[in-house]
XYZ file of C-alpha atoms in Angstrom:
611
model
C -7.783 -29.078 -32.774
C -9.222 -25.467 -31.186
C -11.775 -27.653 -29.289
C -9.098 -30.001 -27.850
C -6.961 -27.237 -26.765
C -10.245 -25.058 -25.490
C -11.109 -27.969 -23.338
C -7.501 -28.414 -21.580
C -7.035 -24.731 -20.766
C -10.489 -25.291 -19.476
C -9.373 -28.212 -17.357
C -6.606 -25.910 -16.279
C -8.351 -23.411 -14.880
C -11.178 -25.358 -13.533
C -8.321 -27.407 -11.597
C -6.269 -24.201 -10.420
C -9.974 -23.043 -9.216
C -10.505 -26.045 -7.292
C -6.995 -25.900 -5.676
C -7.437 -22.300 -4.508
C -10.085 -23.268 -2.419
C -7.471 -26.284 -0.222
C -6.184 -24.857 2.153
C -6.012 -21.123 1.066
C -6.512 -17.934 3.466
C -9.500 -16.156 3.020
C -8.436 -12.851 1.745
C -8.921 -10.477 4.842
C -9.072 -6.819 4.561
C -10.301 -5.760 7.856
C -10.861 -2.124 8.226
C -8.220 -2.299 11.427
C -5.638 -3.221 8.512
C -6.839 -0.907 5.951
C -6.394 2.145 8.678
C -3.269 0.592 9.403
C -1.707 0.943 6.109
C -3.493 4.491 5.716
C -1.344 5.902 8.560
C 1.643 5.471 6.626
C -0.031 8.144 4.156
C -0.337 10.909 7.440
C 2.472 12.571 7.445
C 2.197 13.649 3.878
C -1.585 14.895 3.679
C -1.039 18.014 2.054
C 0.509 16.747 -1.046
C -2.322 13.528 -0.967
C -4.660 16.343 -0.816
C -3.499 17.499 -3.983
C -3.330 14.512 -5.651
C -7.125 13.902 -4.732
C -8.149 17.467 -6.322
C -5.384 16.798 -9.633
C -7.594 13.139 -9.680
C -10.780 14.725 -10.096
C -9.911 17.600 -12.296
C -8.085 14.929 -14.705
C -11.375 13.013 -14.887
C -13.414 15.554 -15.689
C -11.641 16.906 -18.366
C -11.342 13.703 -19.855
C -15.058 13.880 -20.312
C -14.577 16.531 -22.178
C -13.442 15.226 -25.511
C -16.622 12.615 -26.022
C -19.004 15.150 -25.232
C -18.208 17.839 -27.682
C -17.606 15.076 -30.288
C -21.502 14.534 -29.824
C -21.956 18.434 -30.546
C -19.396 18.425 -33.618
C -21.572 15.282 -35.028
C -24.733 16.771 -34.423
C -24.312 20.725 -34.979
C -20.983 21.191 -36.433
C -20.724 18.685 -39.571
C -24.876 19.064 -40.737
C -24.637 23.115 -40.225
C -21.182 23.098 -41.673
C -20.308 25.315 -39.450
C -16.227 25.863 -39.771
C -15.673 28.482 -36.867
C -17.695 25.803 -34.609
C -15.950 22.641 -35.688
C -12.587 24.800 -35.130
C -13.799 26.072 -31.965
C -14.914 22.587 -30.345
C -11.327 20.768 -31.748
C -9.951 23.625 -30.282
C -11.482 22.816 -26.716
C -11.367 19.375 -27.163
C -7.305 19.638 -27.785
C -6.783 22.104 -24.865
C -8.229 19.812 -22.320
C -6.429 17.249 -23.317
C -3.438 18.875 -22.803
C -4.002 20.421 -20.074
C -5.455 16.958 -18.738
C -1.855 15.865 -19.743
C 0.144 18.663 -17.669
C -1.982 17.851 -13.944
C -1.415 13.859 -14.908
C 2.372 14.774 -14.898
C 2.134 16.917 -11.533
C 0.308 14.305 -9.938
C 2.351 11.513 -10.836
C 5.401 13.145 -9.739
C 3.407 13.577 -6.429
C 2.377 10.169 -6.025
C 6.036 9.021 -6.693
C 7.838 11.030 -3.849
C 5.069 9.928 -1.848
C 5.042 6.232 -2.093
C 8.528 6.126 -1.823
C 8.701 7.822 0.850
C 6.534 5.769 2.698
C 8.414 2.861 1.649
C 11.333 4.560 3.060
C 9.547 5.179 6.326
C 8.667 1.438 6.510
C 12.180 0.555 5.634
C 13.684 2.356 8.327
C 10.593 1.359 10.636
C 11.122 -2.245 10.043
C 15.114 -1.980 10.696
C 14.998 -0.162 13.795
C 12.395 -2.612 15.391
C 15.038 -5.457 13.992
C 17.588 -4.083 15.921
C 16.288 -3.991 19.304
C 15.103 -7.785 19.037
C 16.841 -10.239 20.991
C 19.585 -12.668 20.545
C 16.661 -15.256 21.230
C 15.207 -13.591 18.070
C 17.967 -14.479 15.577
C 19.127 -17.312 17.259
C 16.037 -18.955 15.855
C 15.726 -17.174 12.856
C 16.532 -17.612 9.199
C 18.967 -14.257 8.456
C 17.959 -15.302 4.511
C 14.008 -14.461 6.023
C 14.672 -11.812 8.080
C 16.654 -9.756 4.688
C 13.907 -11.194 2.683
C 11.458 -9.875 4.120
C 13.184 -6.404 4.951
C 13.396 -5.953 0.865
C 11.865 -8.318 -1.778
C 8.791 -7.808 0.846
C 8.715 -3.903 1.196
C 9.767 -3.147 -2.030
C 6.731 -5.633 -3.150
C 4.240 -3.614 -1.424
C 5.285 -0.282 -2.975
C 2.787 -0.625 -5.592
C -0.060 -0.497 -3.485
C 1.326 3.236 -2.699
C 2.455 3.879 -5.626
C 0.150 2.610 -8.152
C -2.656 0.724 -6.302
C -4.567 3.438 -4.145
C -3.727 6.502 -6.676
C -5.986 4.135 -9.179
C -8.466 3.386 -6.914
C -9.232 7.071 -6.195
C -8.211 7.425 -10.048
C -10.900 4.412 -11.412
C -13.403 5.714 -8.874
C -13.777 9.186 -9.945
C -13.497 7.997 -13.326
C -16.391 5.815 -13.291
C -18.186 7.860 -10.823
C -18.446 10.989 -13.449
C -18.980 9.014 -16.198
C -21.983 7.268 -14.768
C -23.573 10.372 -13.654
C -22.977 11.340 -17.194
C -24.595 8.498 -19.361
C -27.817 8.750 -16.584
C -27.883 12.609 -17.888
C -27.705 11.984 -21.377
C -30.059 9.005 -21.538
C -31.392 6.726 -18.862
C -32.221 3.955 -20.845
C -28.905 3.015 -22.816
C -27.329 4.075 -19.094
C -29.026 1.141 -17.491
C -27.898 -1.265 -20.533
C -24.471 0.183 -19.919
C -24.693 -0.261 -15.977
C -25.662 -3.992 -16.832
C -22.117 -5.319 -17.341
C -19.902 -3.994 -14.816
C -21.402 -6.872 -11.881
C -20.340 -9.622 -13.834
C -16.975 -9.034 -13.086
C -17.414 -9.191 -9.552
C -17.613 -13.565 -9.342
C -14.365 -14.012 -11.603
C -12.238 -11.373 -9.465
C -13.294 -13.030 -5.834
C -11.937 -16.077 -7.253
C -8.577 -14.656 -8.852
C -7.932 -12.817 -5.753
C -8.142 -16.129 -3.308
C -5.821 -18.007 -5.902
C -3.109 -15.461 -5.860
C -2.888 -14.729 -2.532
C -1.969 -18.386 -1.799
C 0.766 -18.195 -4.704
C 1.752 -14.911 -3.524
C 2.416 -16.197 -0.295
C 4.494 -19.321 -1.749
C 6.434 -17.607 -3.555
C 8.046 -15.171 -0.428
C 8.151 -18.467 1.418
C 10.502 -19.560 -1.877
C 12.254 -16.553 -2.205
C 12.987 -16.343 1.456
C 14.587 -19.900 1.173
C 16.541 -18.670 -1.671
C 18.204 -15.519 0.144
C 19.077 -17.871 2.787
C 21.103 -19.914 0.876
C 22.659 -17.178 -1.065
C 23.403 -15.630 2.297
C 24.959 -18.877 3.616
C 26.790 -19.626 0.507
C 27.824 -16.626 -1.246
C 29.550 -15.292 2.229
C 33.706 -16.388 2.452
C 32.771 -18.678 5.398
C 29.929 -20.530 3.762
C 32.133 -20.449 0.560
C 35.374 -21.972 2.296
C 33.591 -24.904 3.404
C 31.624 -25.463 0.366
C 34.915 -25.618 -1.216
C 36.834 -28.083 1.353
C 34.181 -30.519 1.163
C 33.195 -30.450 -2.579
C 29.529 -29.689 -1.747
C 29.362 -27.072 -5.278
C 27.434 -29.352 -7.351
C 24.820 -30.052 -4.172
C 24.853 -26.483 -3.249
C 23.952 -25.810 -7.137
C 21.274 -28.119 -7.284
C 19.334 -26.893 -4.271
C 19.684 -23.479 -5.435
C 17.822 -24.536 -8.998
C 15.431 -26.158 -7.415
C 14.152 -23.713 -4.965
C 14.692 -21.179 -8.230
C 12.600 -23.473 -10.413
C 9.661 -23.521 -7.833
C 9.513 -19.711 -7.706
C 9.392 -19.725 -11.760
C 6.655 -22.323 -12.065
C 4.529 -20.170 -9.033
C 5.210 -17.012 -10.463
C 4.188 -18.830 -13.852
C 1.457 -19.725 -12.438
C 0.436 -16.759 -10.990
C 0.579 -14.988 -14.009
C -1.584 -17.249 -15.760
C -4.519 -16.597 -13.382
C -4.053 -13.119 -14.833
C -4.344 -13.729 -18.134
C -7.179 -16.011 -17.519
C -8.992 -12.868 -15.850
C -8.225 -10.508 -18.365
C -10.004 -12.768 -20.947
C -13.003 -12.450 -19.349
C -13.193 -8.850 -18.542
C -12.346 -8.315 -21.931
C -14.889 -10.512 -23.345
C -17.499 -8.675 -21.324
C -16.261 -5.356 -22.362
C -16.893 -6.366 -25.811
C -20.298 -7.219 -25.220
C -21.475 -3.406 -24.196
C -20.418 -1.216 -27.288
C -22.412 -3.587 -28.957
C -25.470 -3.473 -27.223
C -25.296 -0.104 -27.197
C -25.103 0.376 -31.262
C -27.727 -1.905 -31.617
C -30.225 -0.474 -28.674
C -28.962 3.125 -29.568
C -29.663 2.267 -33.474
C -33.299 1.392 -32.548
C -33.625 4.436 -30.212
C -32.289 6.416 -33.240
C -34.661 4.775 -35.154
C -37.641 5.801 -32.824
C -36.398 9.555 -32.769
C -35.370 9.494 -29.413
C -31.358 10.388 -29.498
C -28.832 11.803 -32.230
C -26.088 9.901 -34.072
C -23.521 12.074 -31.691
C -25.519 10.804 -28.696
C -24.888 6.998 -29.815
C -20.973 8.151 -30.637
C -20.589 9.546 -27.437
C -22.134 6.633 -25.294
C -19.993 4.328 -27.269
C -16.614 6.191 -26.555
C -17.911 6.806 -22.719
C -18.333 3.315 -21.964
C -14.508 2.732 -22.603
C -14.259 5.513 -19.549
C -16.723 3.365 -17.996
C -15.893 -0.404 -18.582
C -12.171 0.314 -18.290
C -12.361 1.951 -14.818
C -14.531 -1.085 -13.917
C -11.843 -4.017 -15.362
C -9.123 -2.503 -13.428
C -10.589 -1.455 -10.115
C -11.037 -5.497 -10.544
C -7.524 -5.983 -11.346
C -6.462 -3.666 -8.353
C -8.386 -6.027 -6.022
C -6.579 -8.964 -7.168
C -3.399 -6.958 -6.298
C -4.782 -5.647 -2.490
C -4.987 -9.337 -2.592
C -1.685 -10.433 -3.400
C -0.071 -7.533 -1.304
C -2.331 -8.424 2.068
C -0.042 -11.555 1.924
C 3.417 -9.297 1.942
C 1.533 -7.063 4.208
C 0.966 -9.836 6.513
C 4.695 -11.024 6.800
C 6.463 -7.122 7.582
C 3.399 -6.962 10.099
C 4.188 -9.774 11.407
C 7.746 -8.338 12.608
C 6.670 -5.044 13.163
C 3.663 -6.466 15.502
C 6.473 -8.781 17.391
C 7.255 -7.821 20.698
C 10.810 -6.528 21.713
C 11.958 -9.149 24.706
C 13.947 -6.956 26.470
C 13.693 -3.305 26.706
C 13.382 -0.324 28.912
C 10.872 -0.277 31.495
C 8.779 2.519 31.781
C 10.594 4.157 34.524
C 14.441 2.687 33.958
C 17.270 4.813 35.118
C 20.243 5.766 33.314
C 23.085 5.301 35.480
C 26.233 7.306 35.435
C 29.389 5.088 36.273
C 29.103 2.393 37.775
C 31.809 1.078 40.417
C 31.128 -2.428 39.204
C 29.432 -4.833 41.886
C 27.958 -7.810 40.229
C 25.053 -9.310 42.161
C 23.138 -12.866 40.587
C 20.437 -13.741 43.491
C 18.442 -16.851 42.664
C 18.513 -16.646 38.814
C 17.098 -19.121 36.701
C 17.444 -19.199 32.652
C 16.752 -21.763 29.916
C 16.476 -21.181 26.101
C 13.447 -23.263 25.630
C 10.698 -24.718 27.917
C 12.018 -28.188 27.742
C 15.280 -27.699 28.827
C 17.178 -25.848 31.770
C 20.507 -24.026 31.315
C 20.681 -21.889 34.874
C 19.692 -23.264 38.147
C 19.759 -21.241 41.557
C 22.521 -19.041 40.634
C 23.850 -16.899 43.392
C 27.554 -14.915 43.646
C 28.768 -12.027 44.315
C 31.796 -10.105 42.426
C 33.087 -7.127 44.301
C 34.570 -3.798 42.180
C 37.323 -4.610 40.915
C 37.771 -8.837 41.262
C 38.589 -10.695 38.828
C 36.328 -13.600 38.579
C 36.922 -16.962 36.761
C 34.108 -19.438 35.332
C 35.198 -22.701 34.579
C 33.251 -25.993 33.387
C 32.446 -27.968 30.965
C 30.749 -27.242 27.236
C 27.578 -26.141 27.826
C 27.643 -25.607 32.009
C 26.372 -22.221 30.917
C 29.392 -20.294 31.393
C 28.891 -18.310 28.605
C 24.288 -17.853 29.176
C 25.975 -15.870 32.460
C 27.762 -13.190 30.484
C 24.812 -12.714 28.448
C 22.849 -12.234 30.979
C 24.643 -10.047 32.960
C 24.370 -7.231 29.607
C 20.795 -8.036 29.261
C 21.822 -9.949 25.924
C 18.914 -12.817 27.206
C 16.140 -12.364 30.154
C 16.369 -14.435 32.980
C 13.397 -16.388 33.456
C 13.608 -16.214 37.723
C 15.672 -14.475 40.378
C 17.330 -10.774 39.970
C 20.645 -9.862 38.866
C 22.009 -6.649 39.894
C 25.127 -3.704 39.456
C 25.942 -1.589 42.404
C 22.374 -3.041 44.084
C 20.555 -1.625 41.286
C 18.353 -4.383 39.363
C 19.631 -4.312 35.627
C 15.732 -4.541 34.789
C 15.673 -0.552 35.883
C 18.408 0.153 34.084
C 18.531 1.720 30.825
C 19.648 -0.876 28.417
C 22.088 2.331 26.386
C 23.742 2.854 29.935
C 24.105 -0.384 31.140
C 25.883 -1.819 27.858
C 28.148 1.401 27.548
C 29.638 0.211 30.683
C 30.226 -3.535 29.927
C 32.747 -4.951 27.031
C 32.870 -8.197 25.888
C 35.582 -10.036 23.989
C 34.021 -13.188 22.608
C 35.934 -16.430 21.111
C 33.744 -15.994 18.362
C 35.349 -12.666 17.010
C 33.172 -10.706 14.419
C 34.883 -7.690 12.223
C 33.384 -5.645 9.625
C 34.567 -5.814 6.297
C 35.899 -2.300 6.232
C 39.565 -0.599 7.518
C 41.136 -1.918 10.780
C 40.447 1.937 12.022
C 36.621 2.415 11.331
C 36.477 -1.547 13.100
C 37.807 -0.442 16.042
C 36.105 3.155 16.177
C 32.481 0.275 16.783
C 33.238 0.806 20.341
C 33.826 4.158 20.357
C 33.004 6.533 16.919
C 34.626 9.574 18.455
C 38.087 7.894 19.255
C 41.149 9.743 18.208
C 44.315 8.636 16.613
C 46.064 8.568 19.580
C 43.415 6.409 21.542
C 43.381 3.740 18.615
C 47.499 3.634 19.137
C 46.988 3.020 22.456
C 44.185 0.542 22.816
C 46.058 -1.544 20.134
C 49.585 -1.336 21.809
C 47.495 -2.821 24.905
C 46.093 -5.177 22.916
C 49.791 -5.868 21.078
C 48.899 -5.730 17.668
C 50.026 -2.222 16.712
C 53.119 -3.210 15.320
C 51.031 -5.644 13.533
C 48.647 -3.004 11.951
C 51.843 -0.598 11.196
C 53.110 -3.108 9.093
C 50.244 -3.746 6.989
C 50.107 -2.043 3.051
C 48.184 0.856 4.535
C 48.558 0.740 8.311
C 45.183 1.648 9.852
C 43.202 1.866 7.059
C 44.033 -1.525 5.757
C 40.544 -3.410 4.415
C 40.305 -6.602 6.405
C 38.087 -8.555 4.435
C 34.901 -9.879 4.821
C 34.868 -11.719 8.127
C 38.374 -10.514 8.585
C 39.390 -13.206 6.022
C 42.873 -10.951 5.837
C 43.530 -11.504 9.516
C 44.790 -14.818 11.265
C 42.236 -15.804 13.828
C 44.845 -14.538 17.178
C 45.057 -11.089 14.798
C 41.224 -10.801 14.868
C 41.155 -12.102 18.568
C 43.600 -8.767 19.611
C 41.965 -6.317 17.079
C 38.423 -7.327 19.074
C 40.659 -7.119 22.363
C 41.777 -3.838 21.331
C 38.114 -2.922 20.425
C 36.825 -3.701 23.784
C 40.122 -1.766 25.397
C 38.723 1.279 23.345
C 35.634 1.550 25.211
C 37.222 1.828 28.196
C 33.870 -0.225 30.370
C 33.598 -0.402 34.017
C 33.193 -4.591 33.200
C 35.026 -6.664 31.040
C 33.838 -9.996 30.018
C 36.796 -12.372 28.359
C 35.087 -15.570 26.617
C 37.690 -17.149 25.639
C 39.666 -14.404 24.490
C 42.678 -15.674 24.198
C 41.677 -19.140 23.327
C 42.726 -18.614 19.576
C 46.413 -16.814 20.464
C 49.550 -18.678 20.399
C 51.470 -19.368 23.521
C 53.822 -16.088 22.990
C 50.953 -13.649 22.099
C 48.630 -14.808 25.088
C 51.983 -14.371 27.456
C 51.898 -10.733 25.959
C 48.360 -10.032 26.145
C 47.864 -11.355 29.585
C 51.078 -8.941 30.738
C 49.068 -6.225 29.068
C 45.963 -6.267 30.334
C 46.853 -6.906 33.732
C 46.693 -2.869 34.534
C 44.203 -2.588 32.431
C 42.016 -5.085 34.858
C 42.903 -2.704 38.013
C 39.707 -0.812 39.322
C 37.400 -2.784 36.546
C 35.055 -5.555 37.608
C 35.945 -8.532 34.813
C 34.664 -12.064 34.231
C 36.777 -14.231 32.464
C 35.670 -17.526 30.795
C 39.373 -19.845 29.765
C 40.840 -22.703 29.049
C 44.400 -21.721 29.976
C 45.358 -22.677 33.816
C 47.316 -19.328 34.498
C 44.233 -17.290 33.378
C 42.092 -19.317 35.879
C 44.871 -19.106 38.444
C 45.059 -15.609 38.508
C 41.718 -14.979 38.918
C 40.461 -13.735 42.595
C 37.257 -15.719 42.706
C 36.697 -19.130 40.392
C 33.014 -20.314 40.008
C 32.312 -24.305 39.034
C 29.640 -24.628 36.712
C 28.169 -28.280 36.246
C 24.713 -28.819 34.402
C 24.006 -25.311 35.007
C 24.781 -24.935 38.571
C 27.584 -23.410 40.586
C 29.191 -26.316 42.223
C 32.007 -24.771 43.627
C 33.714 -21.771 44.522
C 36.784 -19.832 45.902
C 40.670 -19.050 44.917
C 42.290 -21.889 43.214
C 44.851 -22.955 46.375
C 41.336 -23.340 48.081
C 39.175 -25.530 45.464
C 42.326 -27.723 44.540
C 42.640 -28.293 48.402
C 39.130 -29.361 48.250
C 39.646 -31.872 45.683
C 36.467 -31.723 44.443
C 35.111 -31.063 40.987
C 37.786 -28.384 39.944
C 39.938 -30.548 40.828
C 39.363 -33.407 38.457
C 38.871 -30.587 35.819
C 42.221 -28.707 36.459
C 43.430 -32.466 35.510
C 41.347 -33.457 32.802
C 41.526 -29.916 31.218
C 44.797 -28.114 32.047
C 46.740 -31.621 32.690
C 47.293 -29.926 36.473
C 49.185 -31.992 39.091
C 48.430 -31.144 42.138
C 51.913 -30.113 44.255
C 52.835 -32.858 46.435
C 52.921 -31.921 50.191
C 56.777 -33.174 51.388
């Protein structure tokens, strides 16, 4: 029965040996990485300085105890000598303790430190996050990006919290104690010395197996914040619930939950595995040493205290050994978290501030586009050859059909995307020497696609503008007609919303973001489809509203309703990514081109009949 179970956990391991060598990443610990992570530790020297000294001080006193055990055995007890014995416990105690009292200073230091490196990563990695662009997490998995923000951070705060404080720890550990056993006797030093290689094989091949389940399982628990993220939110929740999916949704969840149990399963086993052998090995040196030492003892050449001592060294000398060989199985499962923030940090912000960009005051609002080209991928072109002009103040309409890139023009004119040819400029100054800060305080945008914080209607319209007063929010929102609205609600302005603004119709959301935009007071406003989610009376209102508003501001305006187009003082045709057309509408209808035939697909426009 013991063999047949001895022989499948043998199998077992021989077969999760074998598979760590498919396909798995060497483990890599360049010196360029390890100077990399030891930058984080630069701001705080002075307190790793201490730790260093409190390291070394702790293992020396904890050489202490065996060594005057080897006096009490060999002087004390056979000269019964009671003020020695009481004088060498004495000694013995007191370093102990005061061993004890620098291992609690030093801990407390290596606490505040690690975590405030973590927090320096944290707020490292976030930053760089923000300035990404919209190509960025257009493409990528929000469930990845939060993933990797904190399940992967917070997994490598061991290696500055636990895993370099032992290294320094184990090293000066073993270091002493070696020098030790050579001093007291050379030859049961070399039997002692014997062991510690044969750890070295078993822990190269640990390492490579749980790197590649290390890095599985933040691929599975990246997977698995991205469907909590998309289901647990009230959008992703809603739908779940209109089309029944709950019992789908559940089963997808358990089974990306049971892969990360069986990995981390699995990675624990490889562990255990190790920790076998190291502890079989350990096993093997007291015993050698009581036998060698008894025939030394034998010979006359050491003391029953010298054999005592050896044997209670080598657990200061084997143990330092097993876990600086545990530690390097964890370097190797944190290079593989290490790799992924890295891999963020090391990505390159799109668009940002040239070296010599300009902060511009206010801007009177000409919009130049001269030549620009755009497209999201390489395969596919969304801009072609764009060129107009929008004078201070005009009011310019876009009009065309889904995906005529309408909306890829707004974005680029804020520097939301780059344009991959041409130059697009404000006042004749190229937006690429611009100050991204300057150039976006001077633009608002009102989107169809209205996003609100789930906080009070006040603090979501202060976004735009944090030092707004009372007065100003009043204001904005009577322009935006929806203070009546908000002064009806349970607690006025500092009604909660909901997440998503789940407490707000979609035309309420539509003038609170309206409102928002009003706040900011920009030099250009951009309307996507602002009003597209109003009803018929509260666009009529809004429209009336913002009409002064408009005066003296250069604004772009992307609709579906006729008298938004019609009142515009310039209307660009977009088709396949190209301006078609352009001028007033009395001019393009008398054209009776392209807007045209959309005026009367779209807006069901009839064209006056001449009598």
């Amino acid at each position: 029965m013991g063999m047949g179970s001895g022989s499948g956990m043998g199998m077992g391991m021989g077969r999760l040996m074998r598979n760590s060598e498919e396909d798995v990443p060497k483990v890599k610990i360049t010196k360029e990485l390890l100077f990399r992570i030891g930058r984080y530790y630069l701001p705080y020297w002075p307190r790793l300085i201490l730790m260093i000294l409190a390291i070394f001080v702790i293992s020396s006193l904890g050489l202490v105890g065996p060594l005057l055990t080897r006096n009490i055995i060999d002087k004390a007890l056979p000269e019964m000598n009671m003020s020695l014995l009481a004088y060498l416990t004495v000694i013995s105690f007191g370093a102990t303790v005061l061993g004890g009292l620098i291992s609690v200073g030093e801990n407390y230091l290596n606490i505040w430190v690690s975590k405030h490196i973590i927090f320096d990563i944290k707020n490292k990695m976030y930053n760089h996050l923000q300035y990404m662009s919209l190509r960025f997490f257009s493409i990528t998995k929000t469930g990845d990006i939060i993933s990797r923000l904190n399940n992967d951070v917070s997994g490598i705060e061991r290696v500055f919290s636990g895993t370099v404080i032992q290294i320094l720890q184990h090293t000066a550990t073993l270091v002493l104690t070696a020098t030790t056993l050579v001093l007291m006797n050379w030859k049961l030093a070399i039997l002692a010395l014997i062991i510690p290689p044969l750890f070295i094989y078993p822990t190269k091949r640990v390492g490579q197996t749980r790197w590649r389940l290390a890095t599985k399982t933040q691929e599975k628990l990246a997977e698995l914040n991205t469907i909590v993220h998309e289901t647990l939110n009230i959008s992703g929740a809603m739908l779940i619930k209109i089309c029944t999916r709950e019992k789908y949704e559940y089963k997808r969840f358990q089974g990306i939950n049971r892969d990360i149990i069986g990995l981390q399963i699995r990675e624990s086993i490889v562990g255990r595995w190790f920790r076998m052998v190291i502890s079989s090995f350990s096993q093997l040196g007291p015993n050698l040493i009581f036998f060698y030492g008894g025939y030394l003892f034998i010979q006359g050449e050491v003391t029953i205290g010298d054999i005592v001592a050896f044997a209670t060294l080598l657990n200061r000398l084997y143990g330092p050994v097993a876990h600086l060989s545990g530690i390097h199985i964890e370097i190797a499962r944190s290079m593989a978290l290490f790799e992924r923030i890295f891999e963020y940090l090391d990505m390159e912000h799109e668009i940002k501030d040239q070296p010599k960009a300009i902060a511009i005051p206010t801007i009177q609002g000409k919009i130049e586009f001269e030549n620009v080209h755009f497209s999201y991928t390489e395969d596919q072109t969304t801009l072609k050859n764009i060129n107009f002009t929008i004078e201070p103040g005009q009011v310019t309409a876009l009009v065309g059909l889904s995906g005529s890139g309408k909306t890829t023009i707004t974005y680029l004119i804020s520097r939301l995307y780059q344009p991959n040819g041409g130059d697009i400029k404000i006042d004749g100054i190229s937006i690429a020497d611009i100050t991204l800060e300057s150039l976006r305080s001077q633009i608002g945008i009102v989107t169809q696609d209205t996003y609100v914080f789930n906080a009070s209607v006040k603090e979501n319209l202060r976004y735009s503008k944090a030092e707004a007063t009372d007065e100003e929010l009043v204001k904005a929102c009577e322009i935006a007609n929806i203070h009546s609205f908000i002064t009806d609600l349970p607690e006025g302005y500092d009604t909660i919303v909901g997440e998503r603004g789940m407490r707000l119709s979609g035309g309420e959301k539509q003038r609170l973001s309206i409102a928002r935009a009003v706040l900011k007071d920009p030099r250009i406003l951009i309307f996507d489809e602002a009003t597209s989610s109003l009803d018929s009376m509260s666009e009529v209102l809004i429209q009336d509203a913002i009409e002064p508003l408009l005066e003296g501001r250069t604004s772009i305006v992307i609709a579906h309703r006729l008298s938004t187009i019609m009142a515009a003082d310039q209307i660009l045709v977009l088709e396949d990514g190209e301006i078609m057309e352009s001028g007033t509408h009395e001019q393009l209808v008398s054209h009776g081109g392209l807007y045209e035939s959309l005026c009367e697909k779209q807006f069901r426009y009839k064209k006056p009949s001449v009598s």
